[in-house]
GROMACS .gro file of C-alpha atoms in nm:
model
  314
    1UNK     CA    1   2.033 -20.778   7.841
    2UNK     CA    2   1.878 -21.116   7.956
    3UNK     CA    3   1.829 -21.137   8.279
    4UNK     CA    4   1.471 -21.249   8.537
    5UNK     CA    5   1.245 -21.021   8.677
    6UNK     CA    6   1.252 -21.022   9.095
    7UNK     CA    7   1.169 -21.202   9.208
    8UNK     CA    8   1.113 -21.418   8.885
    9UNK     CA    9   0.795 -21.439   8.681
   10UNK     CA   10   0.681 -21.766   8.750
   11UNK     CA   11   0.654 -21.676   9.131
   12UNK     CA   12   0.452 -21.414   9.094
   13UNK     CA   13   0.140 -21.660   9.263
   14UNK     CA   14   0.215 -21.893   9.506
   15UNK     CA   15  -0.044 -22.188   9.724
   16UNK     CA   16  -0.114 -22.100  10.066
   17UNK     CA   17  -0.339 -22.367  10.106
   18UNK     CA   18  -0.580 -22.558   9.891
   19UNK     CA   19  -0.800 -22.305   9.858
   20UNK     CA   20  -0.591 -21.988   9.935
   21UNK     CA   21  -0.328 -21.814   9.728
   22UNK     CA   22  -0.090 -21.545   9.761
   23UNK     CA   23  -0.108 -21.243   9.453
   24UNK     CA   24   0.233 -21.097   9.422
   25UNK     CA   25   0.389 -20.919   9.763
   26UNK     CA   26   0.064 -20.808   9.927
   27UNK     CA   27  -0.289 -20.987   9.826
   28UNK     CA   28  -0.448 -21.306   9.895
   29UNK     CA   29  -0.727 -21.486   9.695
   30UNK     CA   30  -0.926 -21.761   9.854
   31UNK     CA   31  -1.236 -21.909   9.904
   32UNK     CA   32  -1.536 -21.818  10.122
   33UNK     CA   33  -1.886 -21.919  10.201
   34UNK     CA   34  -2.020 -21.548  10.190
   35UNK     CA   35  -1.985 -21.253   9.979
   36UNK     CA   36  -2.044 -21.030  10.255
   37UNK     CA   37  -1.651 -21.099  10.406
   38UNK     CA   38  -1.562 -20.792  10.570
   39UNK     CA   39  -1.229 -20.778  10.465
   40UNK     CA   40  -1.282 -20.838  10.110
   41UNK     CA   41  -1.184 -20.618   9.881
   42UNK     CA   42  -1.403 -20.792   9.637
   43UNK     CA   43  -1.548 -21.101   9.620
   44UNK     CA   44  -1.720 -21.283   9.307
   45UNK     CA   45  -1.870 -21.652   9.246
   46UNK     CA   46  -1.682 -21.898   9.074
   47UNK     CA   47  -1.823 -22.259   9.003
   48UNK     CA   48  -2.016 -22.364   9.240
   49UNK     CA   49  -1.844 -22.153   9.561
   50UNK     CA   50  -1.718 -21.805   9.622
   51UNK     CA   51  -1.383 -21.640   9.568
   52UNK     CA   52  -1.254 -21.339   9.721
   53UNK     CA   53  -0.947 -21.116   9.729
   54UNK     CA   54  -0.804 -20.935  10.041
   55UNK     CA   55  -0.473 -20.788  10.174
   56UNK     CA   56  -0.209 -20.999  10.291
   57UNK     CA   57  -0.177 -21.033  10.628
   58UNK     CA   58   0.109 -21.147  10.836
   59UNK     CA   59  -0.002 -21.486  10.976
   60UNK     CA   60  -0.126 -21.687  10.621
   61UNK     CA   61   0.033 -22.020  10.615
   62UNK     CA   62   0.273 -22.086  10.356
   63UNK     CA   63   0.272 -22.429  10.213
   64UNK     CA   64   0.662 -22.557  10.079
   65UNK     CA   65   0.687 -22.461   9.734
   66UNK     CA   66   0.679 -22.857   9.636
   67UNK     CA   67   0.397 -22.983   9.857
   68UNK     CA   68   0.090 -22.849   9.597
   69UNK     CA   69   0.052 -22.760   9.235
   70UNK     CA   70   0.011 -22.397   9.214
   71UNK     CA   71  -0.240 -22.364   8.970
   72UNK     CA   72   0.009 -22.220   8.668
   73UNK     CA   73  -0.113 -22.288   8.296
   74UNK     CA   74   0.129 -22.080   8.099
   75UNK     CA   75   0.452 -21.866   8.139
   76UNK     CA   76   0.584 -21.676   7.826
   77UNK     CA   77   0.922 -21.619   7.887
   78UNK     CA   78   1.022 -21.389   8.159
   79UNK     CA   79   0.741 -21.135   8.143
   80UNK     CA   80   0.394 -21.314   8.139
   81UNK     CA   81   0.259 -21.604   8.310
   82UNK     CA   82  -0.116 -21.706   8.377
   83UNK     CA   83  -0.258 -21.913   8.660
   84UNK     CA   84  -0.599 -22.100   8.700
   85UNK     CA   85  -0.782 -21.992   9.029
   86UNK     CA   86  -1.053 -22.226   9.127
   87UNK     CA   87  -1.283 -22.341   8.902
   88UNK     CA   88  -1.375 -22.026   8.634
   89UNK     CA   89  -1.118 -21.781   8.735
   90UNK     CA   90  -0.779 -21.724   8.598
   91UNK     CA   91  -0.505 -21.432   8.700
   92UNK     CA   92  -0.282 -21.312   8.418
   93UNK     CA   93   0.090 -21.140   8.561
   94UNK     CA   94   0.252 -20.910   8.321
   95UNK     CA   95   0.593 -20.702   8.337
   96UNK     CA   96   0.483 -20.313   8.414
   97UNK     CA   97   0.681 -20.030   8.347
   98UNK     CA   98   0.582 -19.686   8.388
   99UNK     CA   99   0.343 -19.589   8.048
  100UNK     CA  100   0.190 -19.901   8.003
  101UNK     CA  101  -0.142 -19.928   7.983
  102UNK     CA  102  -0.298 -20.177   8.193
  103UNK     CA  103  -0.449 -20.450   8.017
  104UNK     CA  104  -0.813 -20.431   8.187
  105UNK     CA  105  -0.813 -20.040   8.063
  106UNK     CA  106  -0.775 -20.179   7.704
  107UNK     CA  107  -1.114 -20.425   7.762
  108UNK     CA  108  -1.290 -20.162   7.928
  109UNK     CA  109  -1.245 -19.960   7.586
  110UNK     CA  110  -1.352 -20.222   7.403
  111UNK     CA  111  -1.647 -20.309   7.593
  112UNK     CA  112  -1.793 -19.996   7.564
  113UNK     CA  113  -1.709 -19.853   7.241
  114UNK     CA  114  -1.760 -20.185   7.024
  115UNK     CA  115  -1.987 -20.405   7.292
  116UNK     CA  116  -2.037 -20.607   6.987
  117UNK     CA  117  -1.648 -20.759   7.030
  118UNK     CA  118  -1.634 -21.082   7.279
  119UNK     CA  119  -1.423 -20.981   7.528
  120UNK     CA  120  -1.323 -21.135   7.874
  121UNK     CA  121  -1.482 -21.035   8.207
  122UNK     CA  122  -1.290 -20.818   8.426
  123UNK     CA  123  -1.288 -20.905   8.808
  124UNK     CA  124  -0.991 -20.704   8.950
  125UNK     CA  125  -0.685 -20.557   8.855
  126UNK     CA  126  -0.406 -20.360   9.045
  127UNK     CA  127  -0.005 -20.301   8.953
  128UNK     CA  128   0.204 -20.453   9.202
  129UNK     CA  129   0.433 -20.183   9.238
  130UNK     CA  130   0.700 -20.358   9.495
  131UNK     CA  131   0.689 -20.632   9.222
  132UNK     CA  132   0.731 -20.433   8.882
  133UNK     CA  133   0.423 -20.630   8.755
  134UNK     CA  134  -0.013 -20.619   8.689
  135UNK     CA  135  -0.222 -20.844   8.799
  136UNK     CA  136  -0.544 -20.903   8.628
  137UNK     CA  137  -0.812 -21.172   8.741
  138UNK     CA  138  -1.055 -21.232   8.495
  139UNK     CA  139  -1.344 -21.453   8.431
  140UNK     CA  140  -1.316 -21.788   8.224
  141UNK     CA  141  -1.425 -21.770   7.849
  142UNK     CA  142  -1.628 -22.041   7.727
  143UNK     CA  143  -1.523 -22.276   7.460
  144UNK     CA  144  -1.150 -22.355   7.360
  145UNK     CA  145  -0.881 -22.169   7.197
  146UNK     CA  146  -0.857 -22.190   6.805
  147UNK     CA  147  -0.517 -22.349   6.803
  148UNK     CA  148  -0.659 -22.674   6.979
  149UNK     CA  149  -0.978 -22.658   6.837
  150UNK     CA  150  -0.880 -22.684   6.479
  151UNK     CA  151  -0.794 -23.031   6.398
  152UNK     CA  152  -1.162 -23.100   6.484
  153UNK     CA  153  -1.315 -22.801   6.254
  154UNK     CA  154  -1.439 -22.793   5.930
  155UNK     CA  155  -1.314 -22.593   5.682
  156UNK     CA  156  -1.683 -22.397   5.678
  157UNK     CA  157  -1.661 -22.373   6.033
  158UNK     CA  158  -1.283 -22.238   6.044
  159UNK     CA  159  -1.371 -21.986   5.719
  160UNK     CA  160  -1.673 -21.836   6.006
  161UNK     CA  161  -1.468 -21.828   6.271
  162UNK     CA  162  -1.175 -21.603   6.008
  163UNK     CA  163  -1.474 -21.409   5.894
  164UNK     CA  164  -1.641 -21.293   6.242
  165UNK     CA  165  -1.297 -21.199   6.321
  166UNK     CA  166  -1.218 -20.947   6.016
  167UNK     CA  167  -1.586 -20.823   6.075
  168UNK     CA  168  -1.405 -20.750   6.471
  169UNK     CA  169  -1.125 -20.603   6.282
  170UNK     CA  170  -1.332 -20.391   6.061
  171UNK     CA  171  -1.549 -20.271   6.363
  172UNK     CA  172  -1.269 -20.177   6.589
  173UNK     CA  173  -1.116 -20.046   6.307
  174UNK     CA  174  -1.426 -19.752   6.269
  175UNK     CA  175  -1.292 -19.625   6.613
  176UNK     CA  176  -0.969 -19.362   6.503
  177UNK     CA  177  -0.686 -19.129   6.637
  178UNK     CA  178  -0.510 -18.869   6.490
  179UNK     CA  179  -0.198 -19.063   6.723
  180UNK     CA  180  -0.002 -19.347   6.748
  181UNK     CA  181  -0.131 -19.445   7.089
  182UNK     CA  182  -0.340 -19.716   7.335
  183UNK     CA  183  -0.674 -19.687   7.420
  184UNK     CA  184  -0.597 -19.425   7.703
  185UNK     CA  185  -0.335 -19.245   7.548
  186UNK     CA  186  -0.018 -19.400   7.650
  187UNK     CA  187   0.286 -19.592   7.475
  188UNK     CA  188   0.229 -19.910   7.257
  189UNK     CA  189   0.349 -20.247   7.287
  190UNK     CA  190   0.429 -20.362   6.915
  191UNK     CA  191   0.745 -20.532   6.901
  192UNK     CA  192   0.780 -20.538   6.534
  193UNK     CA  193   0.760 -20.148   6.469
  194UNK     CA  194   0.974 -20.111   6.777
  195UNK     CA  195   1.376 -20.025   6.737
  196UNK     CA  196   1.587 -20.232   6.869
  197UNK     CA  197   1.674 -20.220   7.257
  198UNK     CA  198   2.019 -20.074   7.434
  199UNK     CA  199   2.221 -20.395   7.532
  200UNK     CA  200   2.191 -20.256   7.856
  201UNK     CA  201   1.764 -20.284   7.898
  202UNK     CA  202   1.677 -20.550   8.078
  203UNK     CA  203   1.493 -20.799   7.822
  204UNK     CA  204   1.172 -20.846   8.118
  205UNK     CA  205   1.090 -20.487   8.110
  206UNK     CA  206   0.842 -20.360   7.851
  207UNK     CA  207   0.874 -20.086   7.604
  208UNK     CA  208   0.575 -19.892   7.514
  209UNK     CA  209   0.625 -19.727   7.181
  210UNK     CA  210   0.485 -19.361   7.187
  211UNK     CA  211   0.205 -19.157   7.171
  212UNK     CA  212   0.346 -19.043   6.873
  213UNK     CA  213   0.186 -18.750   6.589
  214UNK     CA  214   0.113 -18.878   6.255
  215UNK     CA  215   0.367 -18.696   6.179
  216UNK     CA  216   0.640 -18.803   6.452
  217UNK     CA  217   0.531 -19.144   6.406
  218UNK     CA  218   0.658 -19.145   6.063
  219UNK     CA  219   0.970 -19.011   6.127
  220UNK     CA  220   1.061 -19.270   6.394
  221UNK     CA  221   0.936 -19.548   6.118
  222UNK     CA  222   1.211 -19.404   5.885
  223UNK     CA  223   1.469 -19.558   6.166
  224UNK     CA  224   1.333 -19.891   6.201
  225UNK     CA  225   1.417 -20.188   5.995
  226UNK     CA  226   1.060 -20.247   5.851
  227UNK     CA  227   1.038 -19.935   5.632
  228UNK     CA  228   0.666 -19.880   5.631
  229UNK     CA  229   0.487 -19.656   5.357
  230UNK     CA  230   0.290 -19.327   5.430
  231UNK     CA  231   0.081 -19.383   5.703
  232UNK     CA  232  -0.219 -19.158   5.585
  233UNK     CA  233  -0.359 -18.877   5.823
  234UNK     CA  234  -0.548 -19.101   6.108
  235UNK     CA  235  -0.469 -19.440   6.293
  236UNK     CA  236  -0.727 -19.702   6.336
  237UNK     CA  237  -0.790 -19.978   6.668
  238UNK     CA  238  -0.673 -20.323   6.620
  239UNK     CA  239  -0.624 -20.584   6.868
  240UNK     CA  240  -0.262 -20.681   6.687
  241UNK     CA  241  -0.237 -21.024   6.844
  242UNK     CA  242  -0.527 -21.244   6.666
  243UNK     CA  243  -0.348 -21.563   6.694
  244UNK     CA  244  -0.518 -21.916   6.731
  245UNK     CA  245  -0.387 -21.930   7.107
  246UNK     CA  246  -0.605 -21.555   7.150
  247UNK     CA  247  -0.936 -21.686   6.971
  248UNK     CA  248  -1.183 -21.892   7.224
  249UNK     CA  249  -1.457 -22.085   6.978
  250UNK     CA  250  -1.739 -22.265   7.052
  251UNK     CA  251  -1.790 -22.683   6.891
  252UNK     CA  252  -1.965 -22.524   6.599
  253UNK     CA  253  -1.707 -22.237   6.492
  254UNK     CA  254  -1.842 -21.932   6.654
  255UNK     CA  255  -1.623 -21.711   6.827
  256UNK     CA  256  -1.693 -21.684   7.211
  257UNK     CA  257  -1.406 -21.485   7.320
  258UNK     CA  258  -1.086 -21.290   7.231
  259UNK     CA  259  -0.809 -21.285   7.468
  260UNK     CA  260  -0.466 -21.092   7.533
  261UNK     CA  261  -0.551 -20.709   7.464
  262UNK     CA  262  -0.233 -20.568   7.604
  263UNK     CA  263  -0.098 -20.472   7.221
  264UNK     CA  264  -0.446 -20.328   7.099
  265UNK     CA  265  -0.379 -19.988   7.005
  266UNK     CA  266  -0.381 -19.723   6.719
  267UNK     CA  267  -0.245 -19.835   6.394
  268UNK     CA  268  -0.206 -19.755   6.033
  269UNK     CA  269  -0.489 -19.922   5.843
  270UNK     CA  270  -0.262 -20.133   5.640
  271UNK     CA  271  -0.082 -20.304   5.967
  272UNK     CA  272  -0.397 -20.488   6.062
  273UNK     CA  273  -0.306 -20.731   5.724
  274UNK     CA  274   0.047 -20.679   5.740
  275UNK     CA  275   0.083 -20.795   6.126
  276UNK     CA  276  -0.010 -21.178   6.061
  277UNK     CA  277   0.225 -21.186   5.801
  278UNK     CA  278   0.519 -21.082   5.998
  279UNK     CA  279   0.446 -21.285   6.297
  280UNK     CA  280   0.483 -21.621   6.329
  281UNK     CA  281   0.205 -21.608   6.673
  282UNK     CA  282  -0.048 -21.620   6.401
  283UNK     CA  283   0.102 -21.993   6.306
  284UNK     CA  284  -0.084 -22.291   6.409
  285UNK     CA  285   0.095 -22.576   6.568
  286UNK     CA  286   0.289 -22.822   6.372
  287UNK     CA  287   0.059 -23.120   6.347
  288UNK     CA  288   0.003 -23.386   6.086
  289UNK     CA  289  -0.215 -23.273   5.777
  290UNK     CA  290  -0.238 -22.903   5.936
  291UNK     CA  291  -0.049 -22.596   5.766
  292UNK     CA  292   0.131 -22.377   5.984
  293UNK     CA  293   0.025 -22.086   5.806
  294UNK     CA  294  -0.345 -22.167   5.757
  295UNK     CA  295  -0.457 -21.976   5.991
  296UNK     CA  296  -0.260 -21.699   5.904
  297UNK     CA  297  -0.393 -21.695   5.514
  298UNK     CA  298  -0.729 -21.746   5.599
  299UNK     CA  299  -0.782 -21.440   5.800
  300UNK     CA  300  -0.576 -21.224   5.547
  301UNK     CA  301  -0.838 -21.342   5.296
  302UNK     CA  302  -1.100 -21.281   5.509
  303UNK     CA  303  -0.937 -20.913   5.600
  304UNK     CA  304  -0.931 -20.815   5.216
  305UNK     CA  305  -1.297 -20.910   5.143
  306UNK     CA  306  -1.370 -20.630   5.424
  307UNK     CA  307  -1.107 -20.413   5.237
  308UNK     CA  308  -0.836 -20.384   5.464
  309UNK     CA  309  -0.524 -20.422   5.202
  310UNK     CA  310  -0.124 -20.469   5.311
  311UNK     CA  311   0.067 -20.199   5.340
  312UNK     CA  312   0.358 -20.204   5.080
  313UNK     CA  313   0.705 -20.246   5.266
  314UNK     CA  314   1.019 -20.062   5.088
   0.00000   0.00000   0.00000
């Protein structure tokens, strides 16, 4: 059922002032002169001043909702929308439901059992409960993301930047469950091996698939529409959302950053080819004398020369 969260997604963060903002129903960001606020409950430096977050309180301005930009650089769909906070901070809103695994728990993971992987910095995060949604603030990665950056690379440059990611794959991939599950042990969001929703769930609200067995995880693929092939007896950690709008690279094809972990999870081995084949967020823009698919193909060549081979649909 289509319908807008409440109130809708792309409200979620609204200008105070020109230096203050208000974080869902109950926190404020805004900028200080001093780390030491009392009131803060954390505070962080960003360009060349200070940020901090605090509680609401009843007597912050509120600016009309047309007098200032509000500092929002993306919104996908009803669910997911990102804002720019001063100079080298942005704050990502998702859709929560109960079983979801917070986005910043995924990182934290990641950060410590493969340090090697170029993840974001996370500043603060918190589930806005009177809001149905997460906020996370996190710190700006350096560089830009694939999909704008590759017009200007070389084709040595983009076959580096396809490599370093299957050698991500391949080491995230060495860390395994004997479940379908996230990084903490709760539900997975994979649309693709998902079945389809009751006409009655509201199409804002997230639906973690799982933990499942081996075993039980099989059994529910039987249902679905893509009728995957024998597992085998463990799962292995994949990001399952390496697009060119998730990659951050630097002017000479090195990868600086990967973004969006909130579908990283446990997976059979032969998803992490199979996913960029199935979804078109691994395209590239349309653009003249660029492939949509480039992308795409390159990093499935660059997964099979680390051995990771597509599972066989029936």
């Amino acid at each position: 059922m289509f319908c807008e969260m409440t109130p809708p997604i792309g409200t979620s963060i609204r200008r105070l002032t020109s230096d203050r903002w208000m974080l869902g129903s109950s926190k404020v960001c805004e900028r200080v002169t001093t780390t030491n606020s009392s009131n803060a409950i954390i505070s962080w430096e960003d360009g060349e001043g200070i940020l901090c977050l605090r509680e609401r309180v009843e007597d912050d301005p509120l600016l009309p909702e047309d007098s200032i930009e509000t500092g929002l650089v993306h919104q996908g769909g009803t669910s997911a929308a990102v804002w720019s906070l001063g100079t080298n901070t942005f704050c990502k809103v998702k859709a929560w439901c109960e079983g979801l695994e917070p986005e910043s728990d995924t990182i934290q993971f990641v950060a410590k059992n493969a340090p090697c992987i170029p993840v974001p910095e996370v500043i603060y995060s918190w589930i806005d409960h009177d809001w149905t949604r997460s906020f996370l603030i996190l710190r700006r990665v350096g560089g830009q993301t694939l999909r704008d950056a590759w017009p200007q690379l070389s084709l040595p440059q983009k076959s580096q930047i396809a490599s370093q990611i299957a050698k991500c794959c391949s080491k995230l991939a060495g860390i395994t469950s004997l479940t379908f599950e996230s990084a903490t042990h709760r539900g997975v969001l994979e649309p693709f091996l998902t079945l389809a929703a009751e006409p009655s769930h509201p199409s804002w609200k997230p639906r973690p698939l799982g933990p499942f067995s081996v075993n039980d995880f099989n059994s529910y693929l039987l249902q679905s529409t893509i009728h995957y092939p024998d597992i085998g007896p463990s799962l292995h950690f994949y990001h399952a959302d390496l697009g060119p709008g998730n990659i951050m690279v630097s002017e000479d094809g090195n990868v600086e950053g990967i973004l969006d972990w909130e579908s990283a999870g446990f997976y059979p081995q032969g998803w992490i080819v199979s996913k960029p084949m199935l979804s078109a967020g691994f395209y590239l823009d349309s653009r003249e004398g660029t492939k949509r698919e480039a992308w795409r193909d390159l990093l499935g060549s660059m997964l099979k020369k680390e051995g990771f081979e597509p599972a066989i649909f029936t």
